[in-house]
CSV table of C-alpha atoms in Angstrom, one decimal:
chain,number,residue,atom,x,y,z
A,1075,MET,CA,0.0,0.0,0.0
A,1076,ALA,CA,2.8,2.4,0.9
A,1077,THR,CA,4.5,1.7,-2.5
A,1078,LEU,CA,1.3,2.4,-4.4
A,1079,CYS,CA,0.8,5.7,-2.5
A,1080,THR,CA,4.3,6.7,-3.3
A,1081,ILE,CA,3.7,6.0,-7.0
A,1082,ALA,CA,0.4,7.9,-6.9
A,1083,ALA,CA,2.1,10.9,-5.3
A,1084,ARG,CA,4.9,10.8,-7.8
A,1085,THR,CA,2.4,10.6,-10.7
A,1086,GLU,CA,0.4,13.5,-9.4
A,1087,ALA,CA,3.5,15.6,-9.1
A,1088,ALA,CA,4.4,14.8,-12.7
A,1089,ASP,CA,0.9,15.8,-13.8
A,1090,GLN,CA,1.4,19.2,-12.3
A,1091,GLN,CA,4.2,19.9,-14.7
A,1092,PRO,CA,3.3,22.0,-17.8
A,1093,TRP,CA,1.6,19.5,-20.1
A,1094,GLU,CA,3.5,20.6,-23.2
A,1095,HIS,CA,6.8,20.3,-21.5
A,1096,THR,CA,6.2,16.8,-20.0
A,1097,PRO,CA,7.7,13.8,-21.8
A,1098,TYR,CA,5.9,10.4,-22.1
A,1099,LYS,CA,7.3,7.7,-19.8
A,1100,VAL,CA,7.2,4.7,-22.1
A,1101,ILE,CA,8.0,1.1,-21.2
A,1102,ALA,CA,8.4,-1.4,-24.0
A,1103,THR,CA,8.6,-5.2,-23.4
A,1104,VAL,CA,9.9,-7.3,-26.3
A,1105,ALA,CA,9.8,-11.1,-26.8
A,1106,CYS,CA,11.1,-13.1,-29.7
A,1107,ASP,CA,9.9,-16.6,-30.7
A,1108,ASP,CA,12.6,-18.1,-33.0
A,1109,SER,CA,11.7,-21.7,-32.6
A,1110,ALA,CA,11.0,-22.1,-36.3
A,1111,ARG,CA,14.3,-20.5,-37.2
A,1112,PRO,CA,16.7,-20.5,-34.2
A,1113,GLN,CA,18.7,-17.3,-34.0
A,1114,PRO,CA,20.6,-17.0,-30.7
A,1115,GLY,CA,20.8,-13.4,-29.4
A,1116,LEU,CA,18.1,-12.1,-31.8
A,1117,GLU,CA,15.9,-10.8,-28.9
A,1118,ALA,CA,18.7,-8.9,-27.3
A,1119,GLN,CA,19.7,-7.4,-30.7
A,1120,LEU,CA,16.1,-6.2,-31.3
A,1121,VAL,CA,15.8,-4.6,-27.9
A,1122,GLN,CA,19.1,-2.7,-28.5
A,1123,ALA,CA,18.1,-1.7,-32.0
A,1124,VAL,CA,14.8,-0.2,-30.7
A,1125,ARG,CA,16.6,1.6,-27.9
A,1126,ASP,CA,19.1,3.2,-30.3
A,1127,ARG,CA,16.4,4.3,-32.7
A,1128,VAL,CA,14.3,5.9,-29.9
A,1129,GLU,CA,17.4,7.6,-28.6
A,1130,ALA,CA,18.2,9.0,-32.0
A,1131,SER,CA,14.8,10.3,-33.0
A,1132,LEU,CA,12.3,10.4,-30.1
A,1133,ARG,CA,14.1,11.8,-27.1
A,1134,PRO,CA,13.3,13.9,-25.1
A,1135,LEU,CA,9.6,13.3,-26.1
A,1136,TRP,CA,9.9,9.7,-24.9
A,1137,LYS,CA,11.5,8.8,-21.6
A,1138,PHE,CA,12.1,5.3,-22.8
A,1139,THR,CA,12.8,1.9,-21.3
A,1140,ALA,CA,13.0,-1.3,-23.4
A,1141,ASN,CA,13.4,-4.7,-21.9
A,1142,ALA,CA,13.3,-8.3,-23.1
A,1143,ALA,CA,10.5,-10.3,-21.5
A,1144,ALA,CA,11.9,-11.6,-18.3
A,1145,THR,CA,9.2,-14.0,-17.1
A,1146,PRO,CA,7.0,-16.6,-18.8
A,1147,ALA,CA,4.0,-14.3,-18.1
A,1148,GLU,CA,5.7,-11.3,-19.9
A,1149,ARG,CA,6.5,-13.5,-22.9
A,1150,ARG,CA,2.9,-14.8,-23.1
A,1151,GLN,CA,1.7,-11.2,-23.0
A,1152,CYS,CA,3.9,-10.1,-25.9
A,1153,PHE,CA,2.1,-12.7,-28.1
A,1154,ALA,CA,-1.4,-12.9,-26.6
A,1155,LEU,CA,-1.6,-9.1,-26.1
A,1156,ARG,CA,-4.6,-9.5,-23.8
A,1157,GLU,CA,-6.1,-6.6,-21.8
A,1158,ILE,CA,-4.3,-6.9,-18.4
A,1159,PRO,CA,-6.5,-5.9,-15.4
A,1160,TRP,CA,-5.3,-2.7,-13.6
A,1161,ALA,CA,-4.7,-4.6,-10.4
A,1162,GLU,CA,-2.1,-6.9,-12.1
A,1163,LEU,CA,0.2,-4.1,-13.3
A,1164,THR,CA,3.5,-3.8,-11.4
A,1165,PRO,CA,4.5,-0.7,-9.5
A,1166,GLU,CA,7.0,0.1,-12.3
A,1167,GLN,CA,4.3,-0.2,-14.9
A,1168,LEU,CA,1.9,2.0,-12.9
A,1169,ALA,CA,4.5,4.8,-12.8
A,1170,ALA,CA,4.6,4.9,-16.6
A,1171,ASP,CA,2.4,6.8,-19.1
A,1172,LYS,CA,2.5,4.2,-21.9
A,1173,LEU,CA,3.1,0.4,-21.9
A,1174,LEU,CA,3.9,-1.3,-25.2
A,1175,TRP,CA,4.2,-5.0,-25.8
A,1176,LEU,CA,6.0,-6.3,-28.9
A,1177,GLY,CA,6.0,-9.9,-30.1
A,1178,VAL,CA,8.3,-11.1,-32.9
A,1179,LYS,CA,7.7,-14.6,-34.3
A,1180,ALA,CA,10.0,-16.2,-36.8
A,1181,THR,CA,8.4,-18.2,-39.6
A,1182,PRO,CA,9.8,-20.0,-42.6
A,1183,ALA,CA,8.8,-17.1,-44.8
A,1184,GLY,CA,9.9,-14.2,-42.5
A,1185,TYR,CA,8.9,-12.6,-39.3
A,1186,GLU,CA,5.4,-11.8,-37.9
A,1187,LEU,CA,5.3,-8.7,-35.7
A,1188,SER,CA,2.5,-7.7,-33.3
A,1189,CYS,CA,2.2,-4.8,-30.9
A,1190,ARG,CA,-0.3,-3.3,-28.5
A,1191,GLU,CA,-0.4,-0.2,-26.3
A,1192,PHE,CA,-2.0,0.6,-22.9
A,1193,ASP,CA,-2.4,4.2,-22.0
A,1194,LEU,CA,-2.4,4.7,-18.2
A,1195,PHE,CA,-3.7,8.3,-18.2
A,1196,LEU,CA,-6.9,7.2,-20.0
A,1197,ARG,CA,-6.6,3.5,-19.1
A,1198,ARG,CA,-7.3,2.6,-22.7
A,1199,TRP,CA,-6.0,-0.3,-24.8
A,1200,SER,CA,-5.2,0.3,-28.4
A,1201,PRO,CA,-6.1,-2.2,-31.2
A,1202,VAL,CA,-3.5,-4.8,-32.0
A,1203,ARG,CA,-1.2,-3.7,-34.9
A,1204,THR,CA,0.7,-6.3,-37.0
A,1205,ARG,CA,3.4,-6.3,-39.6
A,1206,PHE,CA,5.2,-9.0,-41.7
A,1207,VAL,CA,8.9,-8.7,-42.5
A,1208,GLN,CA,10.8,-11.0,-44.9
A,1209,GLN,CA,14.4,-9.6,-44.5
A,1210,GLU,CA,16.2,-10.1,-41.2
A,1211,SER,CA,18.3,-7.0,-42.0
A,1212,TYR,CA,15.2,-4.8,-41.8
A,1213,LEU,CA,13.8,-6.4,-38.6
A,1214,GLY,CA,15.1,-3.9,-36.1
A,1215,GLU,CA,13.8,-1.0,-38.1
A,1216,ALA,CA,10.5,-2.7,-38.5
A,1217,CYS,CA,10.1,-3.2,-34.8
A,1218,PHE,CA,10.8,0.5,-34.1
A,1219,ALA,CA,8.4,1.5,-36.8
A,1220,LEU,CA,5.6,-0.7,-35.4
A,1221,LEU,CA,6.2,0.8,-31.9
A,1222,ARG,CA,5.8,4.3,-33.3
A,1223,GLU,CA,2.6,3.3,-35.3
A,1224,THR,CA,1.0,1.8,-32.2
A,1225,PHE,CA,1.8,4.8,-29.9
A,1226,SER,CA,-1.2,7.1,-29.4
A,1227,PRO,CA,-0.4,10.7,-28.7
A,1228,LEU,CA,-2.5,12.6,-26.1
A,1229,ALA,CA,-3.8,16.2,-26.3
A,1230,MET,CA,-5.9,18.5,-24.1
A,1231,ILE,CA,-8.9,19.9,-25.8
A,1232,GLU,CA,-9.7,23.6,-25.6
A,1233,PRO,CA,-12.9,25.0,-27.2
A,1234,ILE,CA,-12.5,28.0,-29.5
A,1235,GLU,CA,-14.9,30.8,-28.5
A,1236,GLY,CA,-17.5,31.4,-31.2
A,1237,ASN,CA,-16.3,28.4,-33.2
A,1238,ASN,CA,-18.4,25.2,-33.1
A,1239,GLU,CA,-16.6,23.4,-35.9
A,1240,GLN,CA,-13.1,23.3,-34.5
A,1241,VAL,CA,-11.2,22.9,-31.2
A,1242,GLN,CA,-7.6,23.7,-30.3
A,1243,LEU,CA,-5.3,20.9,-29.1
A,1244,ARG,CA,-2.4,21.1,-26.7
A,1245,PHE,CA,-0.3,18.0,-27.2
A,1246,LYS,CA,1.7,16.4,-24.4
A,1247,GLY,CA,5.4,17.2,-24.8
A,1248,SER,CA,4.7,19.4,-27.8
A,1249,LYS,CA,7.1,22.1,-26.6
A,1250,LEU,CA,10.0,19.7,-26.0
A,1251,PRO,CA,12.8,20.0,-28.6
A,1252,ARG,CA,12.8,17.5,-31.4
A,1253,PRO,CA,15.9,16.1,-33.2
A,1254,SER,CA,14.1,16.5,-36.5
A,1255,GLY,CA,12.4,19.8,-35.5
A,1256,GLU,CA,9.0,18.3,-36.6
A,1257,GLU,CA,6.0,16.8,-34.8
A,1258,ALA,CA,6.8,13.1,-34.4
A,1259,PHE,CA,3.3,11.7,-34.2
A,1260,VAL,CA,0.8,14.3,-35.6
A,1261,ALA,CA,-0.2,14.5,-39.2
A,1262,LEU,CA,-3.1,16.2,-41.1
A,1263,GLY,CA,-6.2,14.2,-41.1
A,1264,ASP,CA,-5.3,12.0,-38.1
A,1265,ALA,CA,-8.3,10.9,-36.1
A,1266,TYR,CA,-8.6,11.4,-32.4
A,1267,LEU,CA,-11.1,10.2,-29.8
A,1268,PRO,CA,-12.2,12.8,-27.3
A,1269,LEU,CA,-12.9,11.7,-23.7
A,1270,LEU,CA,-14.0,13.4,-20.4
A,1271,ARG,CA,-11.6,12.6,-17.5
A,1272,ARG,CA,-13.1,13.3,-14.0
A,1273,THR,CA,-10.8,13.6,-11.1
A,1274,ASP,CA,-11.0,14.6,-7.4
A,1275,ARG,CA,-9.2,17.6,-6.0
A,1276,SER,CA,-5.9,15.8,-5.7
A,1277,GLY,CA,-6.0,14.9,-9.3
A,1278,LYS,CA,-6.8,11.2,-8.7
A,1279,LEU,CA,-9.1,9.6,-11.3
A,1280,LEU,CA,-12.6,8.9,-10.0
A,1281,GLU,CA,-14.2,5.6,-10.3
A,1282,ASN,CA,-15.9,5.4,-13.7
A,1283,GLY,CA,-14.4,8.8,-14.4
A,1284,LEU,CA,-13.6,8.2,-18.1
A,1285,THR,CA,-16.3,8.8,-20.6
A,1286,PRO,CA,-16.0,9.1,-24.4
A,1287,VAL,CA,-17.7,12.2,-25.8
A,1288,ALA,CA,-20.8,10.8,-27.3
A,1289,TRP,CA,-20.8,10.3,-31.1
A,1290,THR,CA,-17.8,12.5,-31.6
A,1291,TYR,CA,-14.3,12.3,-33.2
A,1292,LEU,CA,-11.7,14.9,-34.2
A,1293,ALA,CA,-9.5,15.2,-37.2
A,1294,ILE,CA,-6.3,17.3,-37.4
A,1295,ASP,CA,-6.9,20.1,-39.9
A,1296,ASP,CA,-4.0,22.6,-39.0
A,1297,LEU,CA,-0.6,21.6,-37.7
A,1298,SER,CA,0.6,25.2,-37.0
A,1299,THR,CA,-1.9,26.0,-34.2
A,1300,PRO,CA,-2.8,23.0,-34.0
A,1301,THR,CA,-6.5,22.7,-34.4
A,1302,ALA,CA,-8.9,19.8,-35.2
A,1303,LYS,CA,-12.2,19.6,-37.1
A,1304,ILE,CA,-15.1,18.3,-35.1
A,1305,PHE,CA,-17.1,15.3,-36.5
A,1306,SER,CA,-20.1,14.8,-34.2
A,1307,GLY,CA,-23.7,13.7,-34.1
A,1308,SER,CA,-24.2,16.1,-31.3
A,1309,ARG,CA,-24.8,19.8,-31.8
A,1310,LEU,CA,-22.4,21.1,-29.1
A,1311,PRO,CA,-20.2,18.2,-28.0
A,1312,PHE,CA,-17.8,20.4,-26.1
A,1313,GLY,CA,-18.4,22.9,-23.3
A,1314,SER,CA,-17.4,26.5,-23.8
A,1315,ALA,CA,-15.5,26.6,-20.5
A,1316,LYS,CA,-13.5,24.4,-18.1
A,1317,ARG,CA,-15.8,22.5,-15.8
A,1318,GLY,CA,-14.2,22.0,-12.4
A,1319,MET,CA,-12.3,18.7,-12.1
A,1320,VAL,CA,-13.2,17.5,-15.6
A,1321,GLN,CA,-10.5,17.4,-18.3
A,1322,GLN,CA,-11.3,17.2,-22.0
A,1323,VAL,CA,-8.7,14.9,-23.5
A,1324,ALA,CA,-8.1,13.4,-27.0
A,1325,ILE,CA,-6.2,10.3,-27.8
A,1326,GLY,CA,-5.0,9.3,-31.3
A,1327,VAL,CA,-6.9,6.6,-33.1
A,1328,ARG,CA,-4.1,4.6,-34.8
A,1329,ASN,CA,-6.2,2.5,-37.2
A,1330,THR,CA,-5.0,1.0,-40.5
A,1331,PRO,CA,-7.4,2.4,-43.2
A,1332,GLY,CA,-10.1,0.0,-44.2
A,1333,PRO,CA,-13.8,-0.9,-43.7
A,1334,THR,CA,-15.4,-0.5,-40.3
A,1335,PRO,CA,-18.3,-2.5,-39.0
A,1336,VAL,CA,-20.9,-0.5,-37.1
A,1337,ARG,CA,-23.6,-2.1,-35.0
A,1338,PHE,CA,-26.7,0.0,-34.2
A,1339,HIS,CA,-28.7,-1.0,-31.2
A,1340,SER,CA,-31.4,0.3,-28.9
A,1341,ARG,CA,-30.1,2.6,-26.2
A,1342,THR,CA,-32.2,0.8,-23.6
A,1343,ASP,CA,-31.4,-2.7,-24.7
A,1344,LYS,CA,-28.0,-3.5,-26.2
A,1345,THR,CA,-29.1,-6.9,-27.3
A,1346,GLN,CA,-31.8,-5.4,-29.6
A,1347,GLY,CA,-30.0,-4.7,-32.9
A,1348,LEU,CA,-31.8,-2.3,-35.2
A,1349,ALA,CA,-32.2,-4.6,-38.3
A,1350,GLY,CA,-33.4,-3.4,-41.7
A,1351,TYR,CA,-32.6,0.3,-41.1
A,1352,GLU,CA,-31.3,2.4,-44.0
A,1353,VAL,CA,-27.6,3.5,-43.9
A,1354,PHE,CA,-26.2,6.5,-45.9
A,1355,LEU,CA,-22.8,8.0,-46.2
A,1356,ALA,CA,-23.3,11.8,-45.7
A,1357,GLY,CA,-21.9,14.0,-48.4
A,1358,PRO,CA,-21.6,17.7,-49.1
A,1359,ASN,CA,-24.7,19.7,-49.9
A,1360,ASP,CA,-26.9,16.9,-48.5
A,1361,GLU,CA,-25.8,14.6,-51.3
A,1362,ASN,CA,-26.0,11.3,-49.4
A,1363,THR,CA,-24.8,8.0,-50.8
A,1364,PRO,CA,-26.9,4.9,-49.9
A,1365,LEU,CA,-24.8,2.1,-48.4
A,1366,GLY,CA,-27.6,-0.5,-47.9
A,1367,VAL,CA,-29.5,-1.6,-44.8
A,1368,THR,CA,-28.4,-3.0,-41.4
A,1369,ASP,CA,-28.4,-6.8,-41.2
A,1370,ARG,CA,-30.3,-8.9,-38.7
A,1371,ASP,CA,-27.9,-8.0,-35.9
A,1372,GLY,CA,-28.1,-4.3,-36.7
A,1373,VAL,CA,-24.6,-4.2,-38.3
A,1374,ALA,CA,-23.6,-2.2,-41.4
A,1375,VAL,CA,-20.0,-2.2,-42.8
A,1376,ILE,CA,-18.9,1.3,-43.7
A,1377,PRO,CA,-16.3,1.5,-46.5
A,1378,PRO,CA,-13.2,3.7,-46.1
A,1379,GLY,CA,-13.7,7.3,-47.5
A,1380,ALA,CA,-11.5,10.0,-48.7
A,1381,GLU,CA,-10.9,11.1,-45.1
A,1382,ASN,CA,-10.2,9.1,-42.0
A,1383,ILE,CA,-13.6,10.0,-40.6
A,1384,SER,CA,-16.9,9.6,-42.4
A,1385,MET,CA,-20.3,10.8,-41.3
A,1386,VAL,CA,-23.0,8.1,-41.5
A,1387,LEU,CA,-26.8,8.6,-41.4
A,1388,LEU,CA,-29.2,6.0,-40.0
A,1389,ARG,CA,-32.8,6.3,-41.3
A,1390,SER,CA,-36.1,4.5,-40.6
A,1391,ASP,CA,-39.4,5.1,-42.4
A,1392,GLY,CA,-38.0,8.3,-44.0
A,1393,GLN,CA,-36.8,9.7,-40.6
A,1394,VAL,CA,-33.2,10.3,-39.8
A,1395,LEU,CA,-32.6,8.7,-36.4
A,1396,ALA,CA,-28.8,9.5,-36.0
A,1397,LYS,CA,-25.8,11.0,-37.7
A,1398,VAL,CA,-22.6,9.4,-36.4
A,1399,PRO,CA,-18.9,9.7,-37.2
A,1400,VAL,CA,-17.1,6.5,-38.1
A,1401,VAL,CA,-13.3,6.1,-38.2
A,1402,SER,CA,-11.8,4.1,-41.0
A,1403,GLY,CA,-10.3,0.7,-40.2
A,1404,GLY,CA,-11.8,0.5,-36.7
A,1405,VAL,CA,-13.0,-2.6,-34.8
A,1406,MET,CA,-16.8,-3.1,-34.3
A,1407,GLN,CA,-18.2,0.3,-33.3
A,1408,GLU,CA,-21.2,-0.1,-31.0
A,1409,THR,CA,-23.6,2.7,-31.5
A,1410,PRO,CA,-26.7,3.1,-29.2
A,1411,ILE,CA,-29.6,4.8,-30.8
A,1412,ALA,CA,-32.6,6.4,-29.1
A,1413,ASP,CA,-35.1,4.3,-30.9
A,1414,ASN,CA,-37.2,1.3,-30.2
A,1415,VAL,CA,-40.3,-0.6,-31.3
A,1416,ALA,CA,-42.6,1.7,-29.2
A,1417,ARG,CA,-41.6,4.7,-31.3
A,1418,LEU,CA,-42.2,2.9,-34.6
A,1419,GLN,CA,-45.6,1.7,-33.4
A,1420,ALA,CA,-46.5,5.2,-32.2
A,1421,GLN,CA,-45.5,6.6,-35.6
A,1422,ALA,CA,-47.6,4.0,-37.4
A,1423,GLU,CA,-50.7,4.7,-35.1
A,1424,ALA,CA,-50.3,8.5,-35.5
A,1425,GLN,CA,-50.0,8.2,-39.2
A,1426,VAL,CA,-53.3,6.2,-39.5
A,1427,VAL,CA,-55.1,8.8,-37.4
A,1428,ARG,CA,-53.7,11.6,-39.5
A,1429,GLU,CA,-54.7,10.0,-42.8
A,1430,GLU,CA,-58.2,9.6,-41.5
A,1431,LEU,CA,-58.2,13.2,-40.4
A,1432,ILE,CA,-57.1,14.4,-43.8
A,1433,ASP,CA,-59.8,12.4,-45.5
A,1434,LEU,CA,-62.4,13.7,-43.2
A,1435,VAL,CA,-61.3,17.3,-43.7
A,1436,ALA,CA,-61.5,16.9,-47.4
A,1437,ARG,CA,-65.0,15.3,-47.3
A,1438,ARG,CA,-66.2,18.0,-45.0
A,1439,ALA,CA,-64.9,20.8,-47.2
A,1440,ILE,CA,-66.6,19.3,-50.3
A,1441,MET,CA,-69.9,18.9,-48.5
A,1442,MET,CA,-69.8,22.4,-47.0
A,1443,GLY,CA,-69.2,23.8,-50.5
A,1444,ARG,CA,-72.2,22.0,-51.9
A,1445,VAL,CA,-74.5,23.3,-49.0
A,1446,LYS,CA,-73.5,26.9,-49.8
A,1447,SER,CA,-74.2,26.3,-53.5
A,1448,LEU,CA,-77.6,24.9,-52.7
A,1449,LEU,CA,-78.5,27.9,-50.5
A,1450,LYS,CA,-77.3,30.2,-53.2
A,1451,ASN,CA,-79.7,28.5,-55.7
A,1452,GLY,CA,-82.6,28.6,-53.2
A,1453,ARG,CA,-82.7,24.9,-52.7
A,1454,VAL,CA,-83.1,25.1,-48.9
A,1455,ASP,CA,-84.6,21.6,-48.4
A,1456,ASP,CA,-81.7,20.0,-50.2
A,1457,ALA,CA,-79.3,22.0,-48.2
A,1458,LYS,CA,-80.9,20.9,-45.0
A,1459,GLU,CA,-80.7,17.2,-46.0
A,1460,LEU,CA,-77.0,17.6,-46.9
A,1461,MET,CA,-76.4,19.4,-43.7
A,1462,SER,CA,-77.8,16.5,-41.7
A,1463,GLN,CA,-75.3,14.2,-43.5
A,1464,LEU,CA,-72.5,16.7,-42.6
A,1465,ASP,CA,-73.5,16.6,-39.0
A,1466,ALA,CA,-73.3,12.8,-39.0
A,1467,LEU,CA,-69.5,12.9,-39.9
A,1468,PRO,CA,-67.1,12.1,-36.9
A,1469,SER,CA,-66.8,15.1,-34.6
A,1470,PRO,CA,-63.6,16.5,-33.1
A,1471,SER,CA,-64.5,14.8,-29.8
A,1472,VAL,CA,-64.7,11.4,-31.6
A,1473,PHE,CA,-61.3,12.0,-33.2
A,1474,SER,CA,-59.9,13.1,-29.9
A,1475,ARG,CA,-61.0,9.8,-28.3
A,1476,THR,CA,-59.4,8.0,-31.3
A,1477,ILE,CA,-56.1,9.7,-30.6
A,1478,ASP,CA,-56.3,8.9,-26.9
A,1479,ASN,CA,-57.0,5.2,-27.6
A,1480,ALA,CA,-54.1,5.0,-30.0
A,1481,SER,CA,-51.8,6.6,-27.4
A,1482,ARG,CA,-52.8,4.2,-24.7
A,1483,ARG,CA,-52.1,1.2,-27.0
A,1484,ILE,CA,-48.4,2.2,-27.1
A,1485,PRO,CA,-46.3,0.8,-24.3
A,1486,LYS,CA,-44.2,3.3,-22.3
A,1487,SER,CA,-40.6,3.5,-23.4
A,1488,GLY,CA,-37.8,3.2,-20.9
A,1489,ASP,CA,-35.8,5.8,-22.8
A,1490,ALA,CA,-36.9,9.3,-21.8
A,1491,SER,CA,-36.0,10.9,-25.2
A,1492,VAL,CA,-37.9,8.3,-27.1
A,1493,GLN,CA,-41.0,8.8,-24.9
A,1494,ARG,CA,-40.8,12.6,-25.5
A,1495,ARG,CA,-40.8,11.9,-29.3
A,1496,ILE,CA,-43.8,9.5,-28.9
A,1497,ASP,CA,-45.7,12.2,-26.9
A,1498,SER,CA,-44.8,14.8,-29.5
A,1499,LEU,CA,-46.2,12.6,-32.3
A,1500,PHE,CA,-49.7,12.5,-30.6
A,1501,SER,CA,-49.5,16.1,-29.5
A,1502,SER,CA,-48.9,17.4,-33.0
A,1503,THR,CA,-51.8,15.2,-34.2
A,1504,ARG,CA,-54.1,16.9,-31.7
A,1505,ASP,CA,-52.9,20.2,-32.9
A,1506,MET,CA,-53.9,19.2,-36.5
A,1507,LEU,CA,-57.4,18.3,-35.1
A,1508,SER,CA,-58.0,21.7,-33.5
A,1509,LYS,CA,-56.6,23.5,-36.5
A,1510,PHE,CA,-58.4,21.7,-39.4
A,1511,LEU,CA,-61.5,20.3,-37.7
A,1512,SER,CA,-62.9,23.2,-35.9
A,1513,THR,CA,-66.7,23.2,-35.2
A,1514,ARG,CA,-67.0,26.9,-35.7
A,1515,ALA,CA,-67.3,26.6,-39.5
A,1516,ILE,CA,-70.1,24.0,-39.2
A,1517,THR,CA,-72.0,26.1,-36.6
A,1518,ASP,CA,-71.9,29.2,-38.9
A,1519,LEU,CA,-73.1,27.1,-41.9
A,1520,GLN,CA,-75.9,25.6,-39.9
A,1521,ASN,CA,-77.0,29.1,-38.9
A,1522,GLU,CA,-77.1,30.1,-42.5
A,1523,VAL,CA,-79.3,27.1,-43.4
A,1524,ASN,CA,-81.7,27.8,-40.4
A,1525,ALA,CA,-82.0,31.5,-41.5
A,1526,ALA,CA,-82.8,30.4,-45.1
A,1527,ALA,CA,-85.4,27.9,-43.9
A,1528,SER,CA,-87.2,30.5,-41.6
A,1529,ALA,CA,-87.3,33.3,-44.2
A,1530,PRO,CA,-90.8,33.9,-45.8
A,1531,ALA,CA,-91.2,32.1,-49.0
A,1532,ALA,CA,-91.1,34.2,-52.1
A,1533,GLU,CA,-94.5,34.8,-53.8
A,1534,GLU,CA,-95.0,32.4,-56.6
A,1535,PRO,CA,-96.2,33.8,-59.9
A,1536,SER,CA,-99.9,33.1,-60.6
A,1537,GLU,CA,-100.7,30.7,-63.4
A,1538,THR,CA,-104.4,32.1,-63.9
A,1539,PRO,CA,-104.5,34.5,-66.8
A,1540,ALA,CA,-105.4,38.1,-65.9
A,1541,ALA,CA,-109.0,39.2,-66.8
A,1542,GLU,CA,-109.3,41.3,-69.9
A,1543,PRO,CA,-110.5,44.9,-69.5
A,1544,PRO,CA,-114.1,45.6,-70.6
A,1545,THR,CA,-114.7,46.9,-74.0
A,1546,SER,CA,-116.9,49.9,-74.7
């Protein structure tokens, strides 16, 4: 316990250093399996080659330690690359910023390389990255290159006042000198995942204190500032000011470009995939490209686009349910959607009521026009008969009960936002009822018919010929 407290205190003290002047403490563990092609000393050679390359090109950004796997457990990890529980990390590992495991396996055709990173600041595992090398002479350089590709840089996110399309990024160690004078891990178009990191007053990460910013990714669009373009399904994914003990942090997404499977599911039930929903690739000027529909599990495969991040639309029954960013070459992206069977059922019920209402309004308008025409031509009795048919049409109170019954047939949704949309559907239908099916017009027309019926009948012309005047 005392050791862990010492480590925590040392880590917090390091975190208080200026972010841009703080190097990454990186520990790399390397293991080599040369059973297929025995090469004594290969593992030690690769460790030294990696150390030399980091010393030449990445110091002082990396405060680097590289070791050959010393125990059977470390060797297994270099090839299995499993996600190690936090409690199993050693004190030395807990004091680092980045842990990298590199496995090299000799085969008859060459060498298979695999690597994975664990970021301790965000407690996040990277995807496994692999390479294949044929020439032994290039093996040391290939190991170094794979470590670089797997490494995910970190940046603090700062909103830009009055700008909802970009954010400014402050990269860790960005003000340290570089041997090459250039940014080692940042390039235009690189994708970053933003997260919220909640801590207590001492800077210690709270339990469940890491949360990805919903439906949001960033892409570097200017290296001089640097700034990143926001790709988000939310209108304002970032706050305009710092919020207490909450840090807005971005971590690089180091994917190999390629198709990305995305699974859309109900927000209240992850097992309920949204099958048969239309998927579109969003384009400029609302020119969207159809990609097909989700399969029985709610999965759609998004092809790589011109940029690392694509915006994808999910649509059902002509209504766009979500607009989400998708990073090229990612693993399965789980996307919760505020949608369920209850909303679709409510939409269907409301549509039936609206169609009946539209039909009734049209019939009523036609009949009212005919009544007025009959009154104009003096056919009061015909107008009264048609008026009785008009009165027999469903009244607003009847339609109101129809809407209430339809609403009661819909089960309540466990998702508050979905329930609001259901309530809004029926509320807007009631608004249509009061707007287009008012009783005032019927009452006014009935008064006209009653007035015409009670008016004195016009004197009919006599059919008896008038008497001729007497003749003298």
